[in-house]
mmCIF file of C-alpha atoms in Angstrom:
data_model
loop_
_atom_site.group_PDB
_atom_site.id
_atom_site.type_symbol
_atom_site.label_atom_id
_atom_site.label_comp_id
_atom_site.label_asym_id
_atom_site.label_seq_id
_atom_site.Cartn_x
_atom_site.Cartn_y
_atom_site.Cartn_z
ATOM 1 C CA UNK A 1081 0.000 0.000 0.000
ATOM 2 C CA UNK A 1082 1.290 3.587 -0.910
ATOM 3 C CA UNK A 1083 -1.295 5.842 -0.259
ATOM 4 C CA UNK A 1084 -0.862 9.237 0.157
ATOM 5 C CA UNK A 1085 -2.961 12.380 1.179
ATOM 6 C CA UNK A 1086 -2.427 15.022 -1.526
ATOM 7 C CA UNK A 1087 -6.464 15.146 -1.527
ATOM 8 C CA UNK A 1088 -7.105 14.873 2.064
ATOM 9 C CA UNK A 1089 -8.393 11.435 1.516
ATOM 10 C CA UNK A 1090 -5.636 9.274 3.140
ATOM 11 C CA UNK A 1091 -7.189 8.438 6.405
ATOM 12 C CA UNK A 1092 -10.909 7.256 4.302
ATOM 13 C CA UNK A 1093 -8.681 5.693 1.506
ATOM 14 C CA UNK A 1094 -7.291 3.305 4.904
ATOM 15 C CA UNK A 1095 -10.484 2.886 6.006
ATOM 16 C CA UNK A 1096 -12.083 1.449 2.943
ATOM 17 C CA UNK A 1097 -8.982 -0.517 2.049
ATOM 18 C CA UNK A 1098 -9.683 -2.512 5.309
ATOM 19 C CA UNK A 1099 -13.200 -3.015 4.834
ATOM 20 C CA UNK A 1100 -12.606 -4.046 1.222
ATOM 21 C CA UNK A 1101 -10.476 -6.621 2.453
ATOM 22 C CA UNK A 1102 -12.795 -8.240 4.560
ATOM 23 C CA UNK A 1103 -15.378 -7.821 1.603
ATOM 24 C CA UNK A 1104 -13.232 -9.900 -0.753
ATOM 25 C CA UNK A 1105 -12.419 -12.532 2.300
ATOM 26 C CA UNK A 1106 -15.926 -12.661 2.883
ATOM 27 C CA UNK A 1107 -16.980 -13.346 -0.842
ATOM 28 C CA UNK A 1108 -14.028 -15.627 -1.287
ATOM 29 C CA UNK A 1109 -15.142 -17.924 1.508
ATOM 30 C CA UNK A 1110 -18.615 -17.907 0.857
ATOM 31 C CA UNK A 1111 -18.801 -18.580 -3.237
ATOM 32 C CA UNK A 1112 -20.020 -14.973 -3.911
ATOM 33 C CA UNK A 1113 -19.104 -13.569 -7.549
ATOM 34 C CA UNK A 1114 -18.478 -9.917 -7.827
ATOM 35 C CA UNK A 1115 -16.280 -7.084 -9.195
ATOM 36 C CA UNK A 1116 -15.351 -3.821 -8.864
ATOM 37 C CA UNK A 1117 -17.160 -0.796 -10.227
ATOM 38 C CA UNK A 1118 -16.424 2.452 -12.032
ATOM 39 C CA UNK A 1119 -13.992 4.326 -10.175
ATOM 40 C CA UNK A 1120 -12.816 1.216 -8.243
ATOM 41 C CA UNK A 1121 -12.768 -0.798 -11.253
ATOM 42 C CA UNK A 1122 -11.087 2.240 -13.158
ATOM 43 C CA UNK A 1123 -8.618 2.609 -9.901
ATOM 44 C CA UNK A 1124 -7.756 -0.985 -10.421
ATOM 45 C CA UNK A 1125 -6.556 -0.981 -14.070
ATOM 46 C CA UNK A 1126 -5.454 2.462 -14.337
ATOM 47 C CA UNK A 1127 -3.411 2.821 -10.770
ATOM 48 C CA UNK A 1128 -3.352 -0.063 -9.642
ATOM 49 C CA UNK A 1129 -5.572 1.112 -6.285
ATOM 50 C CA UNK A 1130 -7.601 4.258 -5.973
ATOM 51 C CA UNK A 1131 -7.779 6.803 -8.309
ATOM 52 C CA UNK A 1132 -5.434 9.316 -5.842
ATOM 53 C CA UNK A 1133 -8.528 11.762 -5.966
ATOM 54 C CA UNK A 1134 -11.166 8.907 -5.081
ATOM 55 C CA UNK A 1135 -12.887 8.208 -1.951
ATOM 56 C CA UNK A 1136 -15.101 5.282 -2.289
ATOM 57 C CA UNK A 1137 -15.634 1.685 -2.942
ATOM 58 C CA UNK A 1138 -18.005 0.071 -5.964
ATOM 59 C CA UNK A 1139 -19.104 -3.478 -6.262
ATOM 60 C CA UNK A 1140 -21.361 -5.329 -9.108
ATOM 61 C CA UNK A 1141 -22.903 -8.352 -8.366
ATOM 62 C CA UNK A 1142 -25.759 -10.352 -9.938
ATOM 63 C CA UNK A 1143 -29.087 -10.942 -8.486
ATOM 64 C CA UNK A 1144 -28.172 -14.184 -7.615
ATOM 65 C CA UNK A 1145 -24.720 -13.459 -6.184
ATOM 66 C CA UNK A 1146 -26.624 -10.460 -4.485
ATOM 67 C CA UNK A 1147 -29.229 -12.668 -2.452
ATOM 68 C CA UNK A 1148 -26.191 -14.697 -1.595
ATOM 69 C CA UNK A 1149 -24.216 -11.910 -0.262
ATOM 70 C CA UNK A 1150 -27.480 -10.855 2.094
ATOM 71 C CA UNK A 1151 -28.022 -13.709 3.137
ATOM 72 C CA UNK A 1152 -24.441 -14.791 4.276
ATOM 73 C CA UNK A 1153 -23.816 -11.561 6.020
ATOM 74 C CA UNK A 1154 -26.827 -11.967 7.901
ATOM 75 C CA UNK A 1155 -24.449 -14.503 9.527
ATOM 76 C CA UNK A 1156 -21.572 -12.097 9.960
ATOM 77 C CA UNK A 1157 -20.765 -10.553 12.946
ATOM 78 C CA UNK A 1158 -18.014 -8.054 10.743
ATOM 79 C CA UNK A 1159 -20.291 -6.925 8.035
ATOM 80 C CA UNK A 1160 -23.734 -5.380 7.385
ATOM 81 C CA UNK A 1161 -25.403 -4.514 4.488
ATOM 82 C CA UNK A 1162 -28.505 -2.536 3.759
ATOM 83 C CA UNK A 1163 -30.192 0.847 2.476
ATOM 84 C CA UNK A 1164 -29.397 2.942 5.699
ATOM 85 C CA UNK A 1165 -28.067 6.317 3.413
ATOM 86 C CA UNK A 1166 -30.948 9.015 3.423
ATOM 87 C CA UNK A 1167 -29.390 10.338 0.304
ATOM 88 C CA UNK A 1168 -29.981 7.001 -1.913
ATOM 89 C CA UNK A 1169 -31.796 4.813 -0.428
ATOM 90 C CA UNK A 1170 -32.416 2.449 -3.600
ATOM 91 C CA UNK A 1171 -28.552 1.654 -2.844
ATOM 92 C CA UNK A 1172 -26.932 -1.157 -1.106
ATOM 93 C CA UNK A 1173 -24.041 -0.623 1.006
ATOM 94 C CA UNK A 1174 -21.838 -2.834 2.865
ATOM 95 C CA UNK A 1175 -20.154 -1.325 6.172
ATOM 96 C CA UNK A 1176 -18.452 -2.562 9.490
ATOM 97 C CA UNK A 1177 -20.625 -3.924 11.711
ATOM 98 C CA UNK A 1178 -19.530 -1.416 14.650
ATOM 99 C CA UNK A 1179 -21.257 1.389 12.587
ATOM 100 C CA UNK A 1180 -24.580 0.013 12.648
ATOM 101 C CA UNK A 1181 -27.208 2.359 14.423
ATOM 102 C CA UNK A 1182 -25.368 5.538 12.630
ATOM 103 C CA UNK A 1183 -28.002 6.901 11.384
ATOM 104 C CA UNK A 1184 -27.052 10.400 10.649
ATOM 105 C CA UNK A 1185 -25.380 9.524 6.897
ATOM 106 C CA UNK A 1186 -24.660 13.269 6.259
ATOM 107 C CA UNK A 1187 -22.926 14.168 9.039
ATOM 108 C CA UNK A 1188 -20.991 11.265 9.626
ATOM 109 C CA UNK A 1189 -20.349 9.615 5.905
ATOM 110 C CA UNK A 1190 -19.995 5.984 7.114
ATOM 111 C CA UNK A 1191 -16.877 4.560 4.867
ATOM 112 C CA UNK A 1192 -19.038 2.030 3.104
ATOM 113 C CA UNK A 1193 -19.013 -0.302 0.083
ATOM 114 C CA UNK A 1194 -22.046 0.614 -2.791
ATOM 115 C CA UNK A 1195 -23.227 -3.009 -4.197
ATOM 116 C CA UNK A 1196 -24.800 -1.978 -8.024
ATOM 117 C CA UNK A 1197 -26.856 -4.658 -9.105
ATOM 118 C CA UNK A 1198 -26.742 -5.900 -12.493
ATOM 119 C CA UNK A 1199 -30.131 -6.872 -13.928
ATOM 120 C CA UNK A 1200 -31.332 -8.146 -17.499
ATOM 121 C CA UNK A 1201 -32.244 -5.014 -19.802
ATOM 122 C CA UNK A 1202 -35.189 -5.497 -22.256
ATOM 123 C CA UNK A 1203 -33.813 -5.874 -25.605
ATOM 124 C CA UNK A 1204 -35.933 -3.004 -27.503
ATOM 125 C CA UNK A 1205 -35.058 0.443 -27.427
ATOM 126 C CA UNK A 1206 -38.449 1.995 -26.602
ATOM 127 C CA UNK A 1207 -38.921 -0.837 -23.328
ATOM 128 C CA UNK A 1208 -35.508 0.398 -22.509
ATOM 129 C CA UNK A 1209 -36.427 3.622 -22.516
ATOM 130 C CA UNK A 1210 -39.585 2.899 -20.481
ATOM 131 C CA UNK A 1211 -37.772 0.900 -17.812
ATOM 132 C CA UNK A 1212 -35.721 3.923 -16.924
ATOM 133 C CA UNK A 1213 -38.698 6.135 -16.716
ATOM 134 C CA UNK A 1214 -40.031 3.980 -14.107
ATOM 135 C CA UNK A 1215 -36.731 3.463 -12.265
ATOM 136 C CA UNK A 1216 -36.758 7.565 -12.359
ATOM 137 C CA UNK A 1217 -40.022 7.792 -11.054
ATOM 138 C CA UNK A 1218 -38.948 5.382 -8.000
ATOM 139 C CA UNK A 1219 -36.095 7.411 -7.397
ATOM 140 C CA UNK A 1220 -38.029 10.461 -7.186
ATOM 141 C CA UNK A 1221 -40.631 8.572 -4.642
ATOM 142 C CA UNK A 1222 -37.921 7.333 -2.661
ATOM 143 C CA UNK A 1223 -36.013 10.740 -2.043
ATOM 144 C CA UNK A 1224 -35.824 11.342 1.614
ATOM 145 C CA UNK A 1225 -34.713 15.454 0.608
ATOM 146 C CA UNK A 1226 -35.251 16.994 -2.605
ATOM 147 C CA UNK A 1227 -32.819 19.049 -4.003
ATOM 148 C CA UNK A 1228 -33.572 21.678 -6.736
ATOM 149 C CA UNK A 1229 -30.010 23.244 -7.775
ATOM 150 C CA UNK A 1230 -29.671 21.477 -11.000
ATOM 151 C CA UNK A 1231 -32.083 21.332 -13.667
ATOM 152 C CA UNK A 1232 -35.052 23.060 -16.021
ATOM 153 C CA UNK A 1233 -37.561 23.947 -14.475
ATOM 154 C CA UNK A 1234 -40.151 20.812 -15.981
ATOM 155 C CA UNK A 1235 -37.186 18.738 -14.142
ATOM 156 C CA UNK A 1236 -37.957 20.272 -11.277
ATOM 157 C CA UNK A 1237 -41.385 19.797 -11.559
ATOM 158 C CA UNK A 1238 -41.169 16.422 -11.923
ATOM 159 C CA UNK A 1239 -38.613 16.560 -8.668
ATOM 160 C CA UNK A 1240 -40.577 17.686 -6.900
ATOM 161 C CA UNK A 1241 -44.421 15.967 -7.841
ATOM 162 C CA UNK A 1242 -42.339 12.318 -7.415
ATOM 163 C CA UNK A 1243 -40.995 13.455 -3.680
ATOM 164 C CA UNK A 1244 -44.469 14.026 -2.712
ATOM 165 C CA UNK A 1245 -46.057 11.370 -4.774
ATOM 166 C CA UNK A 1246 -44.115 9.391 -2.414
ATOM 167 C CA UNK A 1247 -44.956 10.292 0.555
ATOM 168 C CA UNK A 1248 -48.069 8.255 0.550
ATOM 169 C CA UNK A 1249 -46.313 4.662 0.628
ATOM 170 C CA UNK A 1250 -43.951 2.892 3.087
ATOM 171 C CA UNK A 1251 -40.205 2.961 2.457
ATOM 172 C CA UNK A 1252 -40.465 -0.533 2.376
ATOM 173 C CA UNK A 1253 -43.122 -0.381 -0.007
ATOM 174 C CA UNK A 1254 -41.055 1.587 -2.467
ATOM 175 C CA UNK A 1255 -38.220 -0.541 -2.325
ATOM 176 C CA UNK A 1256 -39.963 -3.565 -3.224
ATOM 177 C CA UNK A 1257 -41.450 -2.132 -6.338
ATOM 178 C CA UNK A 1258 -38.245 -0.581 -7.161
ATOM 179 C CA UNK A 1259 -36.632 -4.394 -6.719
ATOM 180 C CA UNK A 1260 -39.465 -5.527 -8.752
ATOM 181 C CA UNK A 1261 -38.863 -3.080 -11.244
ATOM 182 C CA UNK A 1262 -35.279 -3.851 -12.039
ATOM 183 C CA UNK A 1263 -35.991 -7.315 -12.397
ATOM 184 C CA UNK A 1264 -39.019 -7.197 -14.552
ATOM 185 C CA UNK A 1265 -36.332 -8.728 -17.462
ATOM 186 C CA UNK A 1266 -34.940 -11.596 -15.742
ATOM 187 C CA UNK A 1267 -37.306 -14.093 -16.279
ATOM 188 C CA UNK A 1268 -36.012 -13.948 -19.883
ATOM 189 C CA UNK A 1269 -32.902 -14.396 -21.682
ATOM 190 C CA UNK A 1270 -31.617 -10.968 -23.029
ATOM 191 C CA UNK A 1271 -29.067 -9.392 -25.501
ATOM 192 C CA UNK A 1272 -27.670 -6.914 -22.510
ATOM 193 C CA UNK A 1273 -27.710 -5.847 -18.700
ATOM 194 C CA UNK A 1274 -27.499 -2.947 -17.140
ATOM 195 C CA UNK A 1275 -27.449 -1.395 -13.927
ATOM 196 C CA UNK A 1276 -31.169 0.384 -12.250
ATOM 197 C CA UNK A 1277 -29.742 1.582 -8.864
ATOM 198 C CA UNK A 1278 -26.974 4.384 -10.003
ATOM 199 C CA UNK A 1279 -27.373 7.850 -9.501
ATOM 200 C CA UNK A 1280 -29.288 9.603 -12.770
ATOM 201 C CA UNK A 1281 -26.397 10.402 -13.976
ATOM 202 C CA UNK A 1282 -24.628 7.058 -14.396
ATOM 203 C CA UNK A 1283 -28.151 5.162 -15.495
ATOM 204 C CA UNK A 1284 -28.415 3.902 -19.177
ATOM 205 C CA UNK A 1285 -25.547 2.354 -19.489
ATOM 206 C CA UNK A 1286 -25.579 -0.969 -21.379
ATOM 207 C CA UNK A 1287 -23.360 -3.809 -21.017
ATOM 208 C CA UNK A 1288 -23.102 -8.176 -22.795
ATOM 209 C CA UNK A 1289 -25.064 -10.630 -21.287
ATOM 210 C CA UNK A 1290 -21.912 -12.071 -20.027
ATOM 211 C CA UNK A 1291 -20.330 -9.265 -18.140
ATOM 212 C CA UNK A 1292 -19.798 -11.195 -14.867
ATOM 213 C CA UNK A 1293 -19.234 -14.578 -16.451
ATOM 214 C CA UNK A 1294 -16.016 -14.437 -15.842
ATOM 215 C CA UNK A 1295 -13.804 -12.428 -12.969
ATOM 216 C CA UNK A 1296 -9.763 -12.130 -12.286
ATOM 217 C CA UNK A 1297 -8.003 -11.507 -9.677
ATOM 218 C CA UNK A 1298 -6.141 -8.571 -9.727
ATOM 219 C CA UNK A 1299 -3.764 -6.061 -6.846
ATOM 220 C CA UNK A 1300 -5.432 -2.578 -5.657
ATOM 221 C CA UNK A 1301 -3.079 -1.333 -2.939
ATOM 222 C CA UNK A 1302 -1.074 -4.545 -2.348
ATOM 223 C CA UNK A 1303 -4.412 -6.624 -1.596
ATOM 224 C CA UNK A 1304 -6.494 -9.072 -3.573
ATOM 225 C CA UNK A 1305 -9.633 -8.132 -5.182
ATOM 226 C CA UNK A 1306 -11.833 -9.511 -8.096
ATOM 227 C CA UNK A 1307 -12.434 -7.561 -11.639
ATOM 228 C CA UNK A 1308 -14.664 -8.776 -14.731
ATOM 229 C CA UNK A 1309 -12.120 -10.130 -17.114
ATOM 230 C CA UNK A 1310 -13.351 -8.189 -20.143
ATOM 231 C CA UNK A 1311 -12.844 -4.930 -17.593
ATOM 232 C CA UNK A 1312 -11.782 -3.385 -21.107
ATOM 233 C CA UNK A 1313 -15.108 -3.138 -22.447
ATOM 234 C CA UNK A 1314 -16.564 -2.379 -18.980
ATOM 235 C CA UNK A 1315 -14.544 0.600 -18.614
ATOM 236 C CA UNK A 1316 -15.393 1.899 -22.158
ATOM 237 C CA UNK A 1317 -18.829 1.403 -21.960
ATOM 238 C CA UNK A 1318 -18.655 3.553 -18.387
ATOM 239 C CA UNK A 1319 -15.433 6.280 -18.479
ATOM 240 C CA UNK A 1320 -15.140 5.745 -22.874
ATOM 241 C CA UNK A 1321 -12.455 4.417 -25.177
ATOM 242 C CA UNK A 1322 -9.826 7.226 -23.782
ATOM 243 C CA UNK A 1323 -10.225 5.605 -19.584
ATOM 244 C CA UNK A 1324 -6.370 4.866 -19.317
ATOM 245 C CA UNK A 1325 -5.921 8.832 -19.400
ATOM 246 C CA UNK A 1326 -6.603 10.708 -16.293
ATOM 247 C CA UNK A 1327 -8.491 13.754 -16.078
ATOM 248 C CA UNK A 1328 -6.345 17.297 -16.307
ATOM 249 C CA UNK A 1329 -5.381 18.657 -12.462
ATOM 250 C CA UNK A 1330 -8.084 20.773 -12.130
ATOM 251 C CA UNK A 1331 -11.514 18.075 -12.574
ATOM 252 C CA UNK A 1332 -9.204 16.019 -9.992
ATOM 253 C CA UNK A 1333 -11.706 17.067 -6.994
ATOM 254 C CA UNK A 1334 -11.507 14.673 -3.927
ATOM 255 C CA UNK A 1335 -15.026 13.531 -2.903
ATOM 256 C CA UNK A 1336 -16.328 11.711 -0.456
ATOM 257 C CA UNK A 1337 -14.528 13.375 2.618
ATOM 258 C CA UNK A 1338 -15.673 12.501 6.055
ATOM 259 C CA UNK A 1339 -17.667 15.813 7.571
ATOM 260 C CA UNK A 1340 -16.586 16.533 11.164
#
């Protein structure tokens, strides 16, 4: 490990590091496939650990591999893993054990693992296209703030009609039809997958049937940890052809930072 703290994010790059390290033990012993994500998976190729400006951990796993994962660290006494951050709920995240009852996410940013679950995608355009209108209308219902600084102002609109809209169900409610949502494809065999529970910004992104059909082991910051062997295609797909090139100094902006 060579880690350093030109970004301020030294003492969170140690603490994820750790807790990645029991992730990948954890899948290891219990059969679980998975894979690094975007700026992990990006970190892995490109640096050979985090991206030096980076301050979080991403995961993909199947639905199959995900129901796995729940259910063995139901057994864990190390590792949790649930929907506790106000700020995406639709979200997984895996976290130490010890932090579990923090429930103040914005004050305290729990150093955390985000699990993106990769789902079947219909194979027409327009049922694409539908799909993500109804994954955008769950995110909007399962907001817990709404925030209006970006935008037009029909986007806003639509902010801000969804946050209400969902007000009248259970949280538990909404995730199950957001669940249900993103699997509506599975019962089929399909041309592509994707991923439904990113951030807007990172939604429609399309990747082969086999993406996690195959995963190799690769070093991120002198440990183990597993990456989708066609991680080449991944990354274009995600960061485009020119990923092996990092940004210039000034779009370098740490993120992620703990808030005392």
């Amino acid at each position: 490990m060579d880690l350093d703290n030109r970004y301020g994010l030294l003492e969170r790059q140690t603490e994820l590091l750790t807790l990645l390290k029991k992730f990948h033990k954890h899948c290891c012993d219990n059969g679980i496939v998975y894979s690094l994500d975007w700026g992990s998976l990006l970190g892995a190729v490109r640096h050979k650990g985090f991206i030096p400006w980076d301050g979080d951990i991403d995961v993909m796993v199947d639905r199959t591999n995900l129901e796995e994962l729940i259910s063995s660290i139901a057994k864990d006494k190390e590792l949790v893993i649930d929907n506790s951050s106000p700020r995406t709920i639709w979200i997984r995240r895996v976290y130490e054990a010890e932090n579990k009852g923090i429930t103040d996410w914005n004050t305290y940013e729990i150093p955390s693992i985000d699990v993106f679950v990769i789902d079947n995608a219909p194979d027409g355009r327009l049922a694409r296209k539908v799909r993500l209108l109804e994954v955008l209308l769950l995110q909007g219902m399962t907001k817990v703030h709404i925030r209006l600084r970006k935008g037009n102002m029909l986007m806003k609109l639509c902010t801000v009609l969804t946050f209400f809209l969902g007000k009248l169900f259970s949280r538990e409610t909404k995730l199950r039809w957001y669940d249900a949502v993103a699997q509506m494809s599975n019962s089929k065999t399909t041309r592509q997958k994707t991923c439904y529970f990113e951030e807007i910004k990172c939604l429609g992104k399309y990747y082969p049937a086999n993406l996690l059909s195959s995963v190799i082991i690769v070093p991120f910051e002198g440990i183990d940890v597993c990456v989708v062997e066609d991680y080449h295609q991944c990354l274009c797909v995600q960061f485009g052809d020119n990923y092996m090139t990092p940004p210039p100094e000034s779009e370098r902006v740490a993120n992620h930072i703990k808030k005392e």
